[in-house]
PDB file of N, CA and C in Angstrom:
ATOM      1  N   SER H  10       0.927   7.175 -15.280  1.00 81.00           N
ATOM      2  CA  SER H  10       1.464   7.437 -13.968  1.00 81.00           C
ATOM      3  C   SER H  10       2.197   6.221 -13.393  1.00 81.00           C
ATOM      4  N   LEU H  11       1.819   5.027 -13.824  1.00 86.00           N
ATOM      5  CA  LEU H  11       2.542   3.832 -13.367  1.00 86.00           C
ATOM      6  C   LEU H  11       4.019   3.923 -13.715  1.00 86.00           C
ATOM      7  N   LYS H  12       4.295   4.322 -14.939  1.00 89.00           N
ATOM      8  CA  LYS H  12       5.689   4.420 -15.382  1.00 89.00           C
ATOM      9  C   LYS H  12       6.441   5.456 -14.561  1.00 89.00           C
ATOM     10  N   LEU H  13       5.809   6.582 -14.319  1.00 88.00           N
ATOM     11  CA  LEU H  13       6.440   7.655 -13.547  1.00 88.00           C
ATOM     12  C   LEU H  13       6.749   7.197 -12.123  1.00 88.00           C
ATOM     13  N   PHE H  14       5.764   6.576 -11.461  1.00 89.00           N
ATOM     14  CA  PHE H  14       5.980   6.135 -10.081  1.00 89.00           C
ATOM     15  C   PHE H  14       6.995   4.998 -10.009  1.00 89.00           C
ATOM     16  N   SER H  15       6.991   4.114 -11.006  1.00 90.00           N
ATOM     17  CA  SER H  15       7.985   3.037 -11.056  1.00 90.00           C
ATOM     18  C   SER H  15       9.388   3.611 -11.188  1.00 90.00           C
ATOM     19  N   GLN H  16       9.521   4.613 -12.037  1.00 90.00           N
ATOM     20  CA  GLN H  16      10.821   5.263 -12.189  1.00 90.00           C
ATOM     21  C   GLN H  16      11.237   5.957 -10.900  1.00 90.00           C
ATOM     22  N   GLN H  17      10.268   6.567 -10.251  1.00 90.00           N
ATOM     23  CA  GLN H  17      10.572   7.302  -9.027  1.00 90.00           C
ATOM     24  C   GLN H  17      11.082   6.359  -7.929  1.00 90.00           C
ATOM     25  N   VAL H  18      10.452   5.185  -7.771  1.00 91.00           N
ATOM     26  CA  VAL H  18      10.932   4.269  -6.726  1.00 91.00           C
ATOM     27  C   VAL H  18      12.253   3.614  -7.106  1.00 91.00           C
ATOM     28  N   SER H  19      12.535   3.521  -8.403  1.00 91.00           N
ATOM     29  CA  SER H  19      13.842   2.979  -8.790  1.00 91.00           C
ATOM     30  C   SER H  19      14.956   3.985  -8.501  1.00 91.00           C
ATOM     31  N   VAL H  20      14.645   5.279  -8.609  1.00 92.00           N
ATOM     32  CA  VAL H  20      15.622   6.325  -8.313  1.00 92.00           C
ATOM     33  C   VAL H  20      15.737   6.545  -6.805  1.00 92.00           C
ATOM     34  N   GLU H  21      14.591   6.524  -6.124  1.00 91.00           N
ATOM     35  CA  GLU H  21      14.556   6.746  -4.676  1.00 91.00           C
ATOM     36  C   GLU H  21      13.788   5.604  -4.013  1.00 91.00           C
ATOM     37  N   PRO H  22      14.448   4.468  -3.775  1.00 91.00           N
ATOM     38  CA  PRO H  22      13.747   3.274  -3.289  1.00 91.00           C
ATOM     39  C   PRO H  22      13.135   3.401  -1.899  1.00 91.00           C
ATOM     40  N   THR H  23      13.481   4.448  -1.169  1.00 92.00           N
ATOM     41  CA  THR H  23      12.879   4.636   0.151  1.00 92.00           C
ATOM     42  C   THR H  23      11.858   5.765   0.166  1.00 92.00           C
ATOM     43  N   GLY H  24      11.436   6.205  -1.007  1.00 92.00           N
ATOM     44  CA  GLY H  24      10.469   7.295  -1.109  1.00 92.00           C
ATOM     45  C   GLY H  24       9.060   6.835  -0.747  1.00 92.00           C
ATOM     46  N   LEU H  25       8.613   7.215   0.427  1.00 94.00           N
ATOM     47  CA  LEU H  25       7.314   6.770   0.927  1.00 94.00           C
ATOM     48  C   LEU H  25       6.160   7.180   0.011  1.00 94.00           C
ATOM     49  N   PHE H  26       6.166   8.421  -0.425  1.00 94.00           N
ATOM     50  CA  PHE H  26       5.047   8.908  -1.238  1.00 94.00           C
ATOM     51  C   PHE H  26       4.995   8.211  -2.595  1.00 94.00           C
ATOM     52  N   ALA H  27       6.157   7.882  -3.134  1.00 94.00           N
ATOM     53  CA  ALA H  27       6.193   7.165  -4.411  1.00 94.00           C
ATOM     54  C   ALA H  27       5.626   5.755  -4.255  1.00 94.00           C
ATOM     55  N   TRP H  28       5.966   5.075  -3.164  1.00 96.00           N
ATOM     56  CA  TRP H  28       5.418   3.724  -2.937  1.00 96.00           C
ATOM     57  C   TRP H  28       3.915   3.781  -2.713  1.00 96.00           C
ATOM     58  N   ASP H  29       3.458   4.818  -2.021  1.00 97.00           N
ATOM     59  CA  ASP H  29       2.020   5.006  -1.804  1.00 97.00           C
ATOM     60  C   ASP H  29       1.307   5.188  -3.147  1.00 97.00           C
ATOM     61  N   ALA H  30       1.840   6.059  -3.974  1.00 95.00           N
ATOM     62  CA  ALA H  30       1.242   6.315  -5.288  1.00 95.00           C
ATOM     63  C   ALA H  30       1.310   5.078  -6.180  1.00 95.00           C
ATOM     64  N   LEU H  31       2.408   4.361  -6.096  1.00 96.00           N
ATOM     65  CA  LEU H  31       2.566   3.160  -6.915  1.00 96.00           C
ATOM     66  C   LEU H  31       1.544   2.093  -6.513  1.00 96.00           C
ATOM     67  N   ALA H  32       1.352   1.887  -5.218  1.00 97.00           N
ATOM     68  CA  ALA H  32       0.357   0.913  -4.754  1.00 97.00           C
ATOM     69  C   ALA H  32      -1.034   1.286  -5.254  1.00 97.00           C
ATOM     70  N   GLY H  33      -1.377   2.558  -5.153  1.00 96.00           N
ATOM     71  CA  GLY H  33      -2.686   3.018  -5.628  1.00 96.00           C
ATOM     72  C   GLY H  33      -2.845   2.874  -7.130  1.00 96.00           C
ATOM     73  N   SER H  34      -1.792   3.167  -7.858  1.00 96.00           N
ATOM     74  CA  SER H  34      -1.840   3.045  -9.322  1.00 96.00           C
ATOM     75  C   SER H  34      -1.970   1.590  -9.761  1.00 96.00           C
ATOM     76  N   TYR H  35      -1.210   0.723  -9.122  1.00 97.00           N
ATOM     77  CA  TYR H  35      -1.330  -0.703  -9.433  1.00 97.00           C
ATOM     78  C   TYR H  35      -2.748  -1.197  -9.177  1.00 97.00           C
ATOM     79  N   PHE H  36      -3.323  -0.784  -8.052  1.00 97.00           N
ATOM     80  CA  PHE H  36      -4.690  -1.206  -7.741  1.00 97.00           C
ATOM     81  C   PHE H  36      -5.658  -0.701  -8.806  1.00 97.00           C
ATOM     82  N   SER H  37      -5.527   0.552  -9.178  1.00 96.00           N
ATOM     83  CA  SER H  37      -6.413   1.144 -10.191  1.00 96.00           C
ATOM     84  C   SER H  37      -6.334   0.418 -11.525  1.00 96.00           C
ATOM     85  N   GLU H  38      -5.164  -0.117 -11.831  1.00 96.00           N
ATOM     86  CA  GLU H  38      -4.966  -0.844 -13.081  1.00 96.00           C
ATOM     87  C   GLU H  38      -5.350  -2.324 -12.972  1.00 96.00           C
ATOM     88  N   GLY H  39      -5.804  -2.733 -11.790  1.00 96.00           N
ATOM     89  CA  GLY H  39      -6.196  -4.129 -11.595  1.00 96.00           C
ATOM     90  C   GLY H  39      -5.028  -5.074 -11.354  1.00 96.00           C
ATOM     91  N   LEU H  40      -3.866  -4.519 -11.068  1.00 97.00           N
ATOM     92  CA  LEU H  40      -2.665  -5.319 -10.816  1.00 97.00           C
ATOM     93  C   LEU H  40      -2.539  -5.546  -9.306  1.00 97.00           C
ATOM     94  N   HIS H  41      -3.400  -6.398  -8.798  1.00 97.00           N
ATOM     95  CA  HIS H  41      -3.548  -6.543  -7.351  1.00 97.00           C
ATOM     96  C   HIS H  41      -2.324  -7.139  -6.666  1.00 97.00           C
ATOM     97  N   ASP H  42      -1.653  -8.081  -7.303  1.00 97.00           N
ATOM     98  CA  ASP H  42      -0.453  -8.642  -6.685  1.00 97.00           C
ATOM     99  C   ASP H  42       0.639  -7.586  -6.562  1.00 97.00           C
ATOM    100  N   ARG H  43       0.777  -6.779  -7.576  1.00 97.00           N
ATOM    101  CA  ARG H  43       1.779  -5.707  -7.526  1.00 97.00           C
ATOM    102  C   ARG H  43       1.377  -4.625  -6.521  1.00 97.00           C
ATOM    103  N   ALA H  44       0.078  -4.333  -6.460  1.00 97.00           N
ATOM    104  CA  ALA H  44      -0.408  -3.361  -5.470  1.00 97.00           C
ATOM    105  C   ALA H  44      -0.104  -3.850  -4.066  1.00 97.00           C
ATOM    106  N   THR H  45      -0.310  -5.142  -3.833  1.00 97.00           N
ATOM    107  CA  THR H  45      -0.035  -5.726  -2.524  1.00 97.00           C
ATOM    108  C   THR H  45       1.454  -5.637  -2.197  1.00 97.00           C
ATOM    109  N   ALA H  46       2.303  -5.970  -3.152  1.00 97.00           N
ATOM    110  CA  ALA H  46       3.750  -5.898  -2.921  1.00 97.00           C
ATOM    111  C   ALA H  46       4.187  -4.467  -2.616  1.00 97.00           C
ATOM    112  N   ALA H  47       3.669  -3.512  -3.361  1.00 97.00           N
ATOM    113  CA  ALA H  47       4.023  -2.104  -3.129  1.00 97.00           C
ATOM    114  C   ALA H  47       3.506  -1.639  -1.769  1.00 97.00           C
ATOM    115  N   ALA H  48       2.320  -2.081  -1.390  1.00 98.00           N
ATOM    116  CA  ALA H  48       1.764  -1.685  -0.095  1.00 98.00           C
ATOM    117  C   ALA H  48       2.584  -2.262   1.056  1.00 98.00           C
ATOM    118  N   TRP H  49       3.015  -3.511   0.931  1.00 98.00           N
ATOM    119  CA  TRP H  49       3.862  -4.096   1.986  1.00 98.00           C
ATOM    120  C   TRP H  49       5.204  -3.382   2.073  1.00 98.00           C
ATOM    121  N   LYS H  50       5.755  -2.973   0.933  1.00 97.00           N
ATOM    122  CA  LYS H  50       6.997  -2.196   0.946  1.00 97.00           C
ATOM    123  C   LYS H  50       6.765  -0.876   1.687  1.00 97.00           C
ATOM    124  N   LEU H  51       5.606  -0.267   1.437  1.00 97.00           N
ATOM    125  CA  LEU H  51       5.248   0.973   2.121  1.00 97.00           C
ATOM    126  C   LEU H  51       5.098   0.733   3.618  1.00 97.00           C
ATOM    127  N   VAL H  52       4.504  -0.393   4.022  1.00 97.00           N
ATOM    128  CA  VAL H  52       4.404  -0.733   5.443  1.00 97.00           C
ATOM    129  C   VAL H  52       5.803  -0.760   6.058  1.00 97.00           C
ATOM    130  N   ASP H  53       6.714  -1.486   5.428  1.00 97.00           N
ATOM    131  CA  ASP H  53       8.081  -1.596   5.948  1.00 97.00           C
ATOM    132  C   ASP H  53       8.744  -0.234   6.096  1.00 97.00           C
ATOM    133  N   LEU H  54       8.647   0.564   5.044  1.00 97.00           N
ATOM    134  CA  LEU H  54       9.293   1.879   5.067  1.00 97.00           C
ATOM    135  C   LEU H  54       8.645   2.813   6.080  1.00 97.00           C
ATOM    136  N   ALA H  55       7.326   2.771   6.165  1.00 97.00           N
ATOM    137  CA  ALA H  55       6.615   3.650   7.102  1.00 97.00           C
ATOM    138  C   ALA H  55       6.949   3.298   8.555  1.00 97.00           C
ATOM    139  N   LEU H  56       7.137   2.021   8.822  1.00 96.00           N
ATOM    140  CA  LEU H  56       7.541   1.618  10.174  1.00 96.00           C
ATOM    141  C   LEU H  56       8.942   2.120  10.501  1.00 96.00           C
ATOM    142  N   VAL H  57       9.852   1.999   9.544  1.00 96.00           N
ATOM    143  CA  VAL H  57      11.227   2.463   9.760  1.00 96.00           C
ATOM    144  C   VAL H  57      11.261   3.980   9.945  1.00 96.00           C
ATOM    145  N   GLU H  58      10.517   4.679   9.105  1.00 95.00           N
ATOM    146  CA  GLU H  58      10.521   6.153   9.132  1.00 95.00           C
ATOM    147  C   GLU H  58       9.573   6.736  10.187  1.00 95.00           C
ATOM    148  N   LYS H  59       8.838   5.857  10.858  1.00 96.00           N
ATOM    149  CA  LYS H  59       7.852   6.288  11.859  1.00 96.00           C
ATOM    150  C   LYS H  59       6.879   7.302  11.265  1.00 96.00           C
ATOM    151  N   ALA H  60       6.224   6.867  10.180  1.00 96.00           N
ATOM    152  CA  ALA H  60       5.262   7.702   9.450  1.00 96.00           C
ATOM    153  C   ALA H  60       3.864   7.078   9.557  1.00 96.00           C
ATOM    154  N   PRO H  61       3.140   7.369  10.650  1.00 96.00           N
ATOM    155  CA  PRO H  61       1.859   6.703  10.886  1.00 96.00           C
ATOM    156  C   PRO H  61       0.805   6.962   9.809  1.00 96.00           C
ATOM    157  N   ASP H  62       0.794   8.147   9.239  1.00 95.00           N
ATOM    158  CA  ASP H  62      -0.203   8.430   8.197  1.00 95.00           C
ATOM    159  C   ASP H  62       0.022   7.553   6.968  1.00 95.00           C
ATOM    160  N   LEU H  63       1.275   7.381   6.596  1.00 96.00           N
ATOM    161  CA  LEU H  63       1.561   6.543   5.432  1.00 96.00           C
ATOM    162  C   LEU H  63       1.429   5.058   5.764  1.00 96.00           C
ATOM    163  N   LEU H  64       1.656   4.696   7.003  1.00 97.00           N
ATOM    164  CA  LEU H  64       1.391   3.321   7.423  1.00 97.00           C
ATOM    165  C   LEU H  64      -0.100   3.028   7.303  1.00 97.00           C
ATOM    166  N   ALA H  65      -0.923   3.968   7.731  1.00 97.00           N
ATOM    167  CA  ALA H  65      -2.377   3.808   7.604  1.00 97.00           C
ATOM    168  C   ALA H  65      -2.780   3.690   6.135  1.00 97.00           C
ATOM    169  N   ARG H  66      -2.173   4.476   5.270  1.00 97.00           N
ATOM    170  CA  ARG H  66      -2.488   4.403   3.843  1.00 97.00           C
ATOM    171  C   ARG H  66      -2.089   3.051   3.257  1.00 97.00           C
ATOM    172  N   ALA H  67      -0.958   2.520   3.709  1.00 98.00           N
ATOM    173  CA  ALA H  67      -0.521   1.206   3.225  1.00 98.00           C
ATOM    174  C   ALA H  67      -1.556   0.148   3.583  1.00 98.00           C
ATOM    175  N   TYR H  68      -2.033   0.178   4.817  1.00 98.00           N
ATOM    176  CA  TYR H  68      -3.056  -0.789   5.219  1.00 98.00           C
ATOM    177  C   TYR H  68      -4.356  -0.580   4.447  1.00 98.00           C
ATOM    178  N   HIS H  69      -4.642   0.665   4.104  1.00 97.00           N
ATOM    179  CA  HIS H  69      -5.815   0.953   3.273  1.00 97.00           C
ATOM    180  C   HIS H  69      -5.672   0.286   1.902  1.00 97.00           C
ATOM    181  N   HIS H  70      -4.504   0.405   1.297  1.00 97.00           N
ATOM    182  CA  HIS H  70      -4.263  -0.257   0.004  1.00 97.00           C
ATOM    183  C   HIS H  70      -4.445  -1.774   0.131  1.00 97.00           C
ATOM    184  N   LEU H  71      -3.904  -2.336   1.194  1.00 98.00           N
ATOM    185  CA  LEU H  71      -4.029  -3.786   1.405  1.00 98.00           C
ATOM    186  C   LEU H  71      -5.495  -4.176   1.583  1.00 98.00           C
ATOM    187  N   ALA H  72      -6.248  -3.364   2.295  1.00 98.00           N
ATOM    188  CA  ALA H  72      -7.673  -3.644   2.497  1.00 98.00           C
ATOM    189  C   ALA H  72      -8.437  -3.584   1.178  1.00 98.00           C
ATOM    190  N   LEU H  73      -8.133  -2.620   0.347  1.00 97.00           N
ATOM    191  CA  LEU H  73      -8.818  -2.507  -0.944  1.00 97.00           C
ATOM    192  C   LEU H  73      -8.620  -3.759  -1.794  1.00 97.00           C
ATOM    193  N   VAL H  74      -7.400  -4.258  -1.810  1.00 97.00           N
ATOM    194  CA  VAL H  74      -7.115  -5.477  -2.580  1.00 97.00           C
ATOM    195  C   VAL H  74      -7.935  -6.641  -2.038  1.00 97.00           C
ATOM    196  N   GLN H  75      -7.967  -6.764  -0.719  1.00 98.00           N
ATOM    197  CA  GLN H  75      -8.702  -7.882  -0.128  1.00 98.00           C
ATOM    198  C   GLN H  75     -10.208  -7.752  -0.353  1.00 98.00           C
ATOM    199  N   MET H  76     -10.729  -6.525  -0.337  1.00 97.00           N
ATOM    200  CA  MET H  76     -12.153  -6.327  -0.644  1.00 97.00           C
ATOM    201  C   MET H  76     -12.447  -6.737  -2.078  1.00 97.00           C
ATOM    202  N   GLU H  77     -11.542  -6.396  -2.972  1.00 95.00           N
ATOM    203  CA  GLU H  77     -11.705  -6.763  -4.376  1.00 95.00           C
ATOM    204  C   GLU H  77     -11.729  -8.285  -4.540  1.00 95.00           C
ATOM    205  N   LYS H  78     -10.961  -8.972  -3.716  1.00 95.00           N
ATOM    206  CA  LYS H  78     -10.902 -10.435  -3.760  1.00 95.00           C
ATOM    207  C   LYS H  78     -11.989 -11.086  -2.897  1.00 95.00           C
ATOM    208  N   GLN H  79     -12.869 -10.248  -2.340  1.00 96.00           N
ATOM    209  CA  GLN H  79     -13.977 -10.690  -1.482  1.00 96.00           C
ATOM    210  C   GLN H  79     -13.492 -11.430  -0.240  1.00 96.00           C
ATOM    211  N   ARG H  80     -12.397 -10.977   0.286  1.00 96.00           N
ATOM    212  CA  ARG H  80     -11.860 -11.502   1.547  1.00 96.00           C
ATOM    213  C   ARG H  80     -12.116 -10.456   2.631  1.00 96.00           C
ATOM    214  N   ASP H  81     -13.385 -10.351   2.988  1.00 96.00           N
ATOM    215  CA  ASP H  81     -13.812  -9.265   3.863  1.00 96.00           C
ATOM    216  C   ASP H  81     -13.176  -9.292   5.243  1.00 96.00           C
ATOM    217  N   ASP H  82     -12.993 -10.484   5.827  1.00 97.00           N
ATOM    218  CA  ASP H  82     -12.388 -10.558   7.157  1.00 97.00           C
ATOM    219  C   ASP H  82     -10.975  -9.981   7.152  1.00 97.00           C
ATOM    220  N   LEU H  83     -10.211 -10.325   6.141  1.00 97.00           N
ATOM    221  CA  LEU H  83      -8.851  -9.809   6.039  1.00 97.00           C
ATOM    222  C   LEU H  83      -8.867  -8.304   5.751  1.00 97.00           C
ATOM    223  N   ALA H  84      -9.790  -7.867   4.920  1.00 97.00           N
ATOM    224  CA  ALA H  84      -9.913  -6.436   4.627  1.00 97.00           C
ATOM    225  C   ALA H  84     -10.217  -5.652   5.908  1.00 97.00           C
ATOM    226  N   ILE H  85     -11.122  -6.170   6.713  1.00 97.00           N
ATOM    227  CA  ILE H  85     -11.469  -5.502   7.973  1.00 97.00           C
ATOM    228  C   ILE H  85     -10.261  -5.452   8.898  1.00 97.00           C
ATOM    229  N   ASP H  86      -9.485  -6.527   8.937  1.00 97.00           N
ATOM    230  CA  ASP H  86      -8.281  -6.547   9.758  1.00 97.00           C
ATOM    231  C   ASP H  86      -7.309  -5.449   9.331  1.00 97.00           C
ATOM    232  N   TYR H  87      -7.101  -5.313   8.022  1.00 97.00           N
ATOM    233  CA  TYR H  87      -6.194  -4.265   7.543  1.00 97.00           C
ATOM    234  C   TYR H  87      -6.736  -2.873   7.832  1.00 97.00           C
ATOM    235  N   LEU H  88      -8.050  -2.700   7.709  1.00 96.00           N
ATOM    236  CA  LEU H  88      -8.647  -1.404   8.030  1.00 96.00           C
ATOM    237  C   LEU H  88      -8.448  -1.057   9.511  1.00 96.00           C
ATOM    238  N   ARG H  89      -8.607  -2.049  10.372  1.00 97.00           N
ATOM    239  CA  ARG H  89      -8.375  -1.830  11.808  1.00 97.00           C
ATOM    240  C   ARG H  89      -6.924  -1.437  12.069  1.00 97.00           C
ATOM    241  N   ARG H  90      -6.000  -2.133  11.397  1.00 97.00           N
ATOM    242  CA  ARG H  90      -4.585  -1.795  11.574  1.00 97.00           C
ATOM    243  C   ARG H  90      -4.313  -0.368  11.139  1.00 97.00           C
ATOM    244  N   GLY H  91      -4.951   0.047  10.046  1.00 95.00           N
ATOM    245  CA  GLY H  91      -4.778   1.421   9.569  1.00 95.00           C
ATOM    246  C   GLY H  91      -5.303   2.438  10.556  1.00 95.00           C
ATOM    247  N   ILE H  92      -6.449   2.153  11.152  1.00 95.00           N
ATOM    248  CA  ILE H  92      -7.018   3.058  12.143  1.00 95.00           C
ATOM    249  C   ILE H  92      -6.098   3.156  13.352  1.00 95.00           C
ATOM    250  N   LEU H  93      -5.609   2.013  13.816  1.00 95.00           N
ATOM    251  CA  LEU H  93      -4.689   2.013  14.953  1.00 95.00           C
ATOM    252  C   LEU H  93      -3.392   2.755  14.634  1.00 95.00           C
ATOM    253  N   ALA H  94      -2.904   2.588  13.424  1.00 94.00           N
ATOM    254  CA  ALA H  94      -1.651   3.242  13.026  1.00 94.00           C
ATOM    255  C   ALA H  94      -1.791   4.763  13.008  1.00 94.00           C
ATOM    256  N   SER H  95      -2.960   5.234  12.587  1.00 88.00           N
ATOM    257  CA  SER H  95      -3.144   6.684  12.465  1.00 88.00           C
ATOM    258  C   SER H  95      -3.426   7.350  13.803  1.00 88.00           C
ATOM    259  N   GLY H  96      -3.644   6.531  14.826  1.00 82.00           N
ATOM    260  CA  GLY H  96      -3.807   7.055  16.177  1.00 82.00           C
ATOM    261  C   GLY H  96      -5.170   7.567  16.409  1.00 82.00           C
TER     262      GLY H  96
END
């Protein structure tokens, strides 16, 4: 699925759902730096497109990475941002 989602964002670089899936796939594969980059791209796109649900998901991806790195304070901050984004 990594290859599929990578191809999808190369064809449609503003595709919110593809960036969401790519961030999740990178995290699942243990590619935390790439997951973080994809999640930040999703944050940017979700803000432009005014997509609060996907903004919340982006912050969720960022929180997961930080939890994996045992940076709990930062993870909690991202979780709070996600909750605020989803309204």
